[in-house]
Amino acid sequence: MTDTLAVVDGRVLTPAFDVVEADVLVDADAGEILEVAPDLASEADETLDATDSLVVPGLVNAHCHAAMTLLRGYADDKQLEAWLQEDIWPAEAELTAEDVAAGTRLAAVEMIRSGTTAFADMYFHVGEVVEAVREAGLRARVGHGVVTVGKDDEAARDDFAESLAVAEEYDGAADGRVRTAVMPHAPHTVGTQFFEEFVPRVREAGVPFHFHLNETEVYLDEIADEAGVRPTEYADDLGLLSDTTFVAHGVHTDAAEMETLAERGTAVVHCPASNAKLNSGMAPVQELLDAGVPVALGTDGAASNNDLDLFDELRDAAMIGKLAADDATAVDAETAFGMATAGGAAALGFDAGRIEAGAAADLAVVDLDAPHLTPEHDLVSHLVYAARGSDVRHTVCDGRVLMRDRDVLAFDESAVRERAQEHAEALVARAEE
Amino acid sequence: MTDTLAVVDGRVLTPAFDVVEADVLVDADAGEILEVAPDLASEADETLDATDSLVVPGLVNAHCHAAMTLLRGYADDKQLEAWLQEDIWPAEAELTAEDVAAGTRLAAVEMIRSGTTAFADMYFHVGEVVEAVREAGLRARVGHGVVTVGKDDEAARDDFAESLAVAEEYDGAADGRVRTAVMPHAPHTVGTQFFEEFVPRVREAGVPFHFHLNETEVYLDEIADEAGVRPTEYADDLGLLSDTTFVAHGVHTDAAEMETLAERGTAVVHCPASNAKLNSGMAPVQELLDAGVPVALGTDGAASNNDLDLFDELRDAAMIGKLAADDATAVDAETAFGMATAGGAAALGFDAGRIEAGAAADLAVVDLDAPHLTPEHDLVSHLVYAARGSDVRHTVCDGRVLMRDRDVLAFDESAVRERAQEHAEALVARAEE
């Protein structure tokens, strides 16, 4: 273990989106950035070469179901409801802890390769997720997804209780890189009485909430019919919204709902690719931002994306954001990149997403030595519109190098891929029996 | 020079979208596929290893302005009209033949790297484009873009005449890999009298047309006001539409226009990223297909994309195609991949875009040994939704290897990048003077 690491001889993207020639000195034990300045190599125990490269904050994938990598390409080109009911839920019903272990490791490799250093994970078998995060060296906010529809009261209560127990058990795991949340799947998939029973207990325990909100119009109607209010008001009435809460999607969110989200400080995690692929719609991202709602970026699961490369998401967010706003100046490159870094870190409650002294030492080093990143008129534009995950050379999280020169250090990558392939095949075979 | 080349030990995507274990034997001199069958290595003078890889048809970028790579990231997040008038046209007014030579070579490297083997190019200094295509080993249909607005009659005539002269001069260049078209920029940027004068001459010469059609609603209105008809009818009345004509964009195309395009056999080149980034809109791709209009895929120039990676475009086409149709089953993976291969080849008039005996030996070999392409439930899904240009290992065009194990053979890549950077800097300096 080295005490200090310096990322040297490259350029650095500052929180103000300036590009400066500087080294980044990191306290590897504390996982913190110490200094951003020229010529820091001599002060470090270990260096990471960033020649011809741009050092950027590690990207934050603020909504994911990591182990769904096992279902990548399993069912495409279907509307969300049919896709869930006919393909995804039957497969997930067969999911074992070992499947989650295999799928989350595959996700971790993919995220490290594409410069993602932190993610939110809503899934099952959270102990396995935590172990994969620990082994990978990533940072994550994890939780057990609660669904009560179709369950009797006891099973429903057990499910919500498990989400809280898991959140309390694993918070602070992996040297503090793992934080937790209680994750009710969505307002319409968890019964009101269970929210009423558990929300006060979760609040008392000081645990954040993460759930799906306003993903499709179909779901909107269900809530509106039952409760007579929009889902955001319904969630607010239940006490679900606060500045530690982050919600996924927000595709169909009206102006009053935006005002509520902004007042509560609740972040919306925009998942443009998943929303497009499942035809959920185009989230009004620029409107959300203009209304003061914090916005982060997420890939969602690999079954509806179909990759975990946030560089794809950056491009999608900027492009689809323009179409949604009917304005080509909307969701500009800096805005998009901010959503994937500082915006994501804030949503997940991590002191990261920016390169300056005191922030978490979570970094991605992007190789600029590439035809598609030539010429260099504007590097932020390149990050959003032209770069792809494979341009990332090195990934650093919590002061530790997770990938060096495109070599993922924590895992035997081919073993991870082989294991995932085996588990994926067995999983769908069981589901289709 | 070898006479035969075999791509061996991989899997091959058939025209019916089956994946079979087979080698591909190619007549390198004729540039033609000879046979697709197991165990062909012994019959070839040279082999290309496709272990753990999928051999697919080389992708076809059916609408591009290649040298606009020099303006990649120069002006983003602006509406098309402002972007053209304030940024792009002033820069293009300063464009020299040497700039086009530098920019087109950069584009060629980028396309070869991402598995594109054929493209359409509408730009200026076509002689330089042809020379770059020859050197790169790519296949292209090229032409000089005609704009008459703002020109006096003589200059306007000269411009149209040059487009025809250039098309006649270069057709069949580079051992037949270069074909040509006359390329009036768009119905609203070329005066009616010049169309009336030149269309019969172009038809007599047997040269195809390529132009922009229905890219934005603003342009639609201009035509509608002047001619009192929709742009497609206007173009048809001028004799511009036939089965050798291919048009770019078609974003704002109504049902009657679709019928006309289908009747004439005129292909629409869908450019989803450019249309999103400039907020031109979402082309009704599924509707076009359902109406019987041939559809191809293009990146447009790198200033509005901002890369020339058709794998991005595949994903965009499928995802935005679903949003445009309000149907997640629209523009499925096979449909999207077909647009980028057989669809593009048909639009450009090349006997390519499919792997079978007799077709042009234009191939891309996609490396499947990657976490984001694991597990293997559906390889066509992976090509469209998860793969990226950097997954391409080898690129073959006209039977010749243009890239082997990610090493581009025709060019000194760093020299190409350096030259492009110099020309880009000088170009924008002149434009901003």
PDB file of C-alpha atoms in Angstrom, chain B residues 230-368:
ATOM      1  CA  ARG B 230     -44.144  19.971 -49.718  1.00  0.00           C
ATOM      2  CA  PRO B 231     -40.400  19.652 -50.419  1.00  0.00           C
ATOM      3  CA  THR B 232     -40.677  16.031 -51.558  1.00  0.00           C
ATOM      4  CA  GLU B 233     -43.303  16.913 -54.168  1.00  0.00           C
ATOM      5  CA  TYR B 234     -41.229  19.920 -55.199  1.00  0.00           C
ATOM      6  CA  ALA B 235     -38.155  17.693 -55.632  1.00  0.00           C
ATOM      7  CA  ASP B 236     -40.206  15.108 -57.489  1.00  0.00           C
ATOM      8  CA  ASP B 237     -41.626  17.723 -59.847  1.00  0.00           C
ATOM      9  CA  LEU B 238     -38.063  18.765 -60.656  1.00  0.00           C
ATOM     10  CA  GLY B 239     -37.179  15.156 -61.530  1.00  0.00           C
ATOM     11  CA  LEU B 240     -34.818  14.799 -58.591  1.00  0.00           C
ATOM     12  CA  LEU B 241     -36.280  11.569 -57.221  1.00  0.00           C
ATOM     13  CA  SER B 242     -35.445   8.112 -58.526  1.00  0.00           C
ATOM     14  CA  ASP B 243     -34.073   4.840 -57.238  1.00  0.00           C
ATOM     15  CA  THR B 244     -30.508   6.141 -57.605  1.00  0.00           C
ATOM     16  CA  THR B 245     -31.303   9.222 -55.514  1.00  0.00           C
ATOM     17  CA  PHE B 246     -30.651   9.165 -51.774  1.00  0.00           C
ATOM     18  CA  VAL B 247     -31.637  11.993 -49.470  1.00  0.00           C
ATOM     19  CA  ALA B 248     -30.420  12.876 -45.990  1.00  0.00           C
ATOM     20  CA  HIS B 249     -32.573  13.302 -42.884  1.00  0.00           C
ATOM     21  CA  GLY B 250     -36.263  13.201 -43.891  1.00  0.00           C
ATOM     22  CA  VAL B 251     -37.137  14.254 -40.352  1.00  0.00           C
ATOM     23  CA  HIS B 252     -40.324  16.138 -41.221  1.00  0.00           C
ATOM     24  CA  THR B 253     -41.828  13.865 -43.849  1.00  0.00           C
ATOM     25  CA  ASP B 254     -45.568  13.356 -44.082  1.00  0.00           C
ATOM     26  CA  ALA B 255     -47.477  10.299 -45.288  1.00  0.00           C
ATOM     27  CA  ALA B 256     -47.944  11.601 -48.836  1.00  0.00           C
ATOM     28  CA  GLU B 257     -44.230  12.343 -49.101  1.00  0.00           C
ATOM     29  CA  MET B 258     -43.419   8.849 -47.831  1.00  0.00           C
ATOM     30  CA  GLU B 259     -45.619   7.419 -50.561  1.00  0.00           C
ATOM     31  CA  THR B 260     -43.774   9.453 -53.190  1.00  0.00           C
ATOM     32  CA  LEU B 261     -40.366   8.393 -51.870  1.00  0.00           C
ATOM     33  CA  ALA B 262     -41.456   4.753 -51.796  1.00  0.00           C
ATOM     34  CA  GLU B 263     -42.831   4.948 -55.346  1.00  0.00           C
ATOM     35  CA  ARG B 264     -39.620   6.472 -56.652  1.00  0.00           C
ATOM     36  CA  GLY B 265     -37.440   4.073 -54.655  1.00  0.00           C
ATOM     37  CA  THR B 266     -35.550   7.008 -53.161  1.00  0.00           C
ATOM     38  CA  ALA B 267     -33.671   6.122 -49.976  1.00  0.00           C
ATOM     39  CA  VAL B 268     -33.739   8.280 -46.863  1.00  0.00           C
ATOM     40  CA  VAL B 269     -30.536   8.422 -44.844  1.00  0.00           C
ATOM     41  CA  HIS B 270     -31.464   8.650 -41.175  1.00  0.00           C
ATOM     42  CA  CYS B 271     -29.042  10.737 -39.077  1.00  0.00           C
ATOM     43  CA  PRO B 272     -30.485  10.432 -35.571  1.00  0.00           C
ATOM     44  CA  ALA B 273     -27.584  11.937 -33.602  1.00  0.00           C
ATOM     45  CA  SER B 274     -27.217  15.024 -35.742  1.00  0.00           C
ATOM     46  CA  ASN B 275     -30.986  15.502 -35.795  1.00  0.00           C
ATOM     47  CA  ALA B 276     -31.072  15.306 -31.998  1.00  0.00           C
ATOM     48  CA  LYS B 277     -28.016  17.455 -31.336  1.00  0.00           C
ATOM     49  CA  LEU B 278     -29.293  20.239 -33.589  1.00  0.00           C
ATOM     50  CA  ASN B 279     -32.849  19.652 -32.338  1.00  0.00           C
ATOM     51  CA  SER B 280     -34.062  19.107 -35.886  1.00  0.00           C
ATOM     52  CA  GLY B 281     -36.394  16.433 -34.558  1.00  0.00           C
ATOM     53  CA  MET B 282     -36.918  12.675 -34.596  1.00  0.00           C
ATOM     54  CA  ALA B 283     -37.338  11.148 -38.053  1.00  0.00           C
ATOM     55  CA  PRO B 284     -40.338   8.786 -38.322  1.00  0.00           C
ATOM     56  CA  VAL B 285     -38.111   5.850 -39.225  1.00  0.00           C
ATOM     57  CA  GLN B 286     -40.538   3.045 -38.522  1.00  0.00           C
ATOM     58  CA  GLU B 287     -43.220   4.858 -40.511  1.00  0.00           C
ATOM     59  CA  LEU B 288     -40.809   5.341 -43.407  1.00  0.00           C
ATOM     60  CA  LEU B 289     -39.964   1.634 -43.345  1.00  0.00           C
ATOM     61  CA  ASP B 290     -43.605   0.637 -43.093  1.00  0.00           C
ATOM     62  CA  ALA B 291     -44.383   2.865 -46.085  1.00  0.00           C
ATOM     63  CA  GLY B 292     -41.766   1.000 -48.115  1.00  0.00           C
ATOM     64  CA  VAL B 293     -39.154   3.748 -48.174  1.00  0.00           C
ATOM     65  CA  PRO B 294     -35.581   2.387 -48.218  1.00  0.00           C
ATOM     66  CA  VAL B 295     -33.755   3.675 -45.127  1.00  0.00           C
ATOM     67  CA  ALA B 296     -30.005   3.931 -44.548  1.00  0.00           C
ATOM     68  CA  LEU B 297     -27.989   5.335 -41.647  1.00  0.00           C
ATOM     69  CA  GLY B 298     -25.544   8.228 -41.525  1.00  0.00           C
ATOM     70  CA  THR B 299     -23.530  10.173 -39.015  1.00  0.00           C
ATOM     71  CA  ASP B 300     -23.699  13.513 -40.821  1.00  0.00           C
ATOM     72  CA  GLY B 301     -20.580  15.630 -40.248  1.00  0.00           C
ATOM     73  CA  ALA B 302     -18.537  15.388 -37.059  1.00  0.00           C
ATOM     74  CA  ALA B 303     -19.473  18.969 -36.169  1.00  0.00           C
ATOM     75  CA  SER B 304     -23.026  17.864 -35.388  1.00  0.00           C
ATOM     76  CA  ASN B 305     -22.558  14.360 -34.015  1.00  0.00           C
ATOM     77  CA  ASN B 306     -19.634  14.581 -32.902  1.00  0.00           C
ATOM     78  CA  ASP B 307     -18.058  11.345 -34.056  1.00  0.00           C
ATOM     79  CA  LEU B 308     -18.225   9.136 -37.112  1.00  0.00           C
ATOM     80  CA  ASP B 309     -18.840   5.930 -35.153  1.00  0.00           C
ATOM     81  CA  LEU B 310     -21.828   4.154 -36.699  1.00  0.00           C
ATOM     82  CA  PHE B 311     -22.175   1.969 -33.599  1.00  0.00           C
ATOM     83  CA  ASP B 312     -23.357   5.112 -31.792  1.00  0.00           C
ATOM     84  CA  GLU B 313     -25.758   5.689 -34.653  1.00  0.00           C
ATOM     85  CA  LEU B 314     -27.125   2.138 -34.479  1.00  0.00           C
ATOM     86  CA  ARG B 315     -27.996   2.644 -30.844  1.00  0.00           C
ATOM     87  CA  ASP B 316     -29.440   6.089 -31.498  1.00  0.00           C
ATOM     88  CA  ALA B 317     -31.494   4.845 -34.433  1.00  0.00           C
ATOM     89  CA  ALA B 318     -33.071   2.048 -32.417  1.00  0.00           C
ATOM     90  CA  MET B 319     -33.668   4.143 -29.312  1.00  0.00           C
ATOM     91  CA  ILE B 320     -34.855   7.365 -30.910  1.00  0.00           C
ATOM     92  CA  GLY B 321     -36.823   5.317 -33.432  1.00  0.00           C
ATOM     93  CA  LYS B 322     -38.866   3.926 -30.541  1.00  0.00           C
ATOM     94  CA  LEU B 323     -39.525   7.374 -29.102  1.00  0.00           C
ATOM     95  CA  ALA B 324     -40.510   8.716 -32.532  1.00  0.00           C
ATOM     96  CA  ALA B 325     -42.942   5.838 -33.047  1.00  0.00           C
ATOM     97  CA  ASP B 326     -44.093   5.863 -29.402  1.00  0.00           C
ATOM     98  CA  ASP B 327     -43.553   2.123 -29.541  1.00  0.00           C
ATOM     99  CA  ALA B 328     -40.737   0.160 -27.918  1.00  0.00           C
ATOM    100  CA  THR B 329     -41.086  -2.566 -30.537  1.00  0.00           C
ATOM    101  CA  ALA B 330     -40.256  -0.109 -33.355  1.00  0.00           C
ATOM    102  CA  VAL B 331     -36.833  -0.074 -35.088  1.00  0.00           C
ATOM    103  CA  ASP B 332     -35.669  -3.286 -33.489  1.00  0.00           C
ATOM    104  CA  ALA B 333     -32.047  -4.364 -33.437  1.00  0.00           C
ATOM    105  CA  GLU B 334     -32.145  -6.268 -36.729  1.00  0.00           C
ATOM    106  CA  THR B 335     -33.879  -3.373 -38.454  1.00  0.00           C
ATOM    107  CA  ALA B 336     -31.274  -0.913 -37.219  1.00  0.00           C
ATOM    108  CA  PHE B 337     -28.353  -3.126 -38.178  1.00  0.00           C
ATOM    109  CA  GLY B 338     -29.885  -3.718 -41.597  1.00  0.00           C
ATOM    110  CA  MET B 339     -30.124   0.036 -42.174  1.00  0.00           C
ATOM    111  CA  ALA B 340     -26.407   0.430 -41.446  1.00  0.00           C
ATOM    112  CA  THR B 341     -25.359  -2.431 -43.756  1.00  0.00           C
ATOM    113  CA  ALA B 342     -27.585  -3.682 -46.580  1.00  0.00           C
ATOM    114  CA  GLY B 343     -29.701  -0.518 -46.402  1.00  0.00           C
ATOM    115  CA  GLY B 344     -26.709   1.756 -46.717  1.00  0.00           C
ATOM    116  CA  ALA B 345     -25.132  -0.279 -49.489  1.00  0.00           C
ATOM    117  CA  ALA B 346     -28.370  -0.198 -51.484  1.00  0.00           C
ATOM    118  CA  ALA B 347     -28.766   3.559 -50.993  1.00  0.00           C
ATOM    119  CA  LEU B 348     -25.230   4.183 -52.248  1.00  0.00           C
ATOM    120  CA  GLY B 349     -25.507   1.677 -55.081  1.00  0.00           C
ATOM    121  CA  PHE B 350     -22.836  -0.709 -53.835  1.00  0.00           C
ATOM    122  CA  ASP B 351     -23.217  -4.492 -54.087  1.00  0.00           C
ATOM    123  CA  ALA B 352     -22.200  -4.838 -50.453  1.00  0.00           C
ATOM    124  CA  GLY B 353     -23.631  -4.850 -46.926  1.00  0.00           C
ATOM    125  CA  ARG B 354     -24.045  -8.618 -46.638  1.00  0.00           C
ATOM    126  CA  ILE B 355     -21.745 -11.566 -46.119  1.00  0.00           C
ATOM    127  CA  GLU B 356     -22.340 -14.052 -48.917  1.00  0.00           C
ATOM    128  CA  ALA B 357     -20.585 -15.214 -52.035  1.00  0.00           C
ATOM    129  CA  GLY B 358     -20.617 -12.594 -54.770  1.00  0.00           C
ATOM    130  CA  ALA B 359     -20.972  -9.554 -52.503  1.00  0.00           C
ATOM    131  CA  ALA B 360     -18.196  -7.010 -52.077  1.00  0.00           C
ATOM    132  CA  ALA B 361     -15.610  -8.132 -49.529  1.00  0.00           C
ATOM    133  CA  ASP B 362     -16.314  -5.299 -47.074  1.00  0.00           C
ATOM    134  CA  LEU B 363     -16.108  -6.637 -43.518  1.00  0.00           C
ATOM    135  CA  ALA B 364     -15.775  -5.556 -39.916  1.00  0.00           C
ATOM    136  CA  VAL B 365     -14.588  -8.030 -37.302  1.00  0.00           C
ATOM    137  CA  VAL B 366     -16.035  -7.235 -33.883  1.00  0.00           C
ATOM    138  CA  ASP B 367     -14.135  -8.386 -30.803  1.00  0.00           C
ATOM    139  CA  LEU B 368     -16.625 -10.086 -28.473  1.00  0.00           C
TER     140      LEU B 368
END
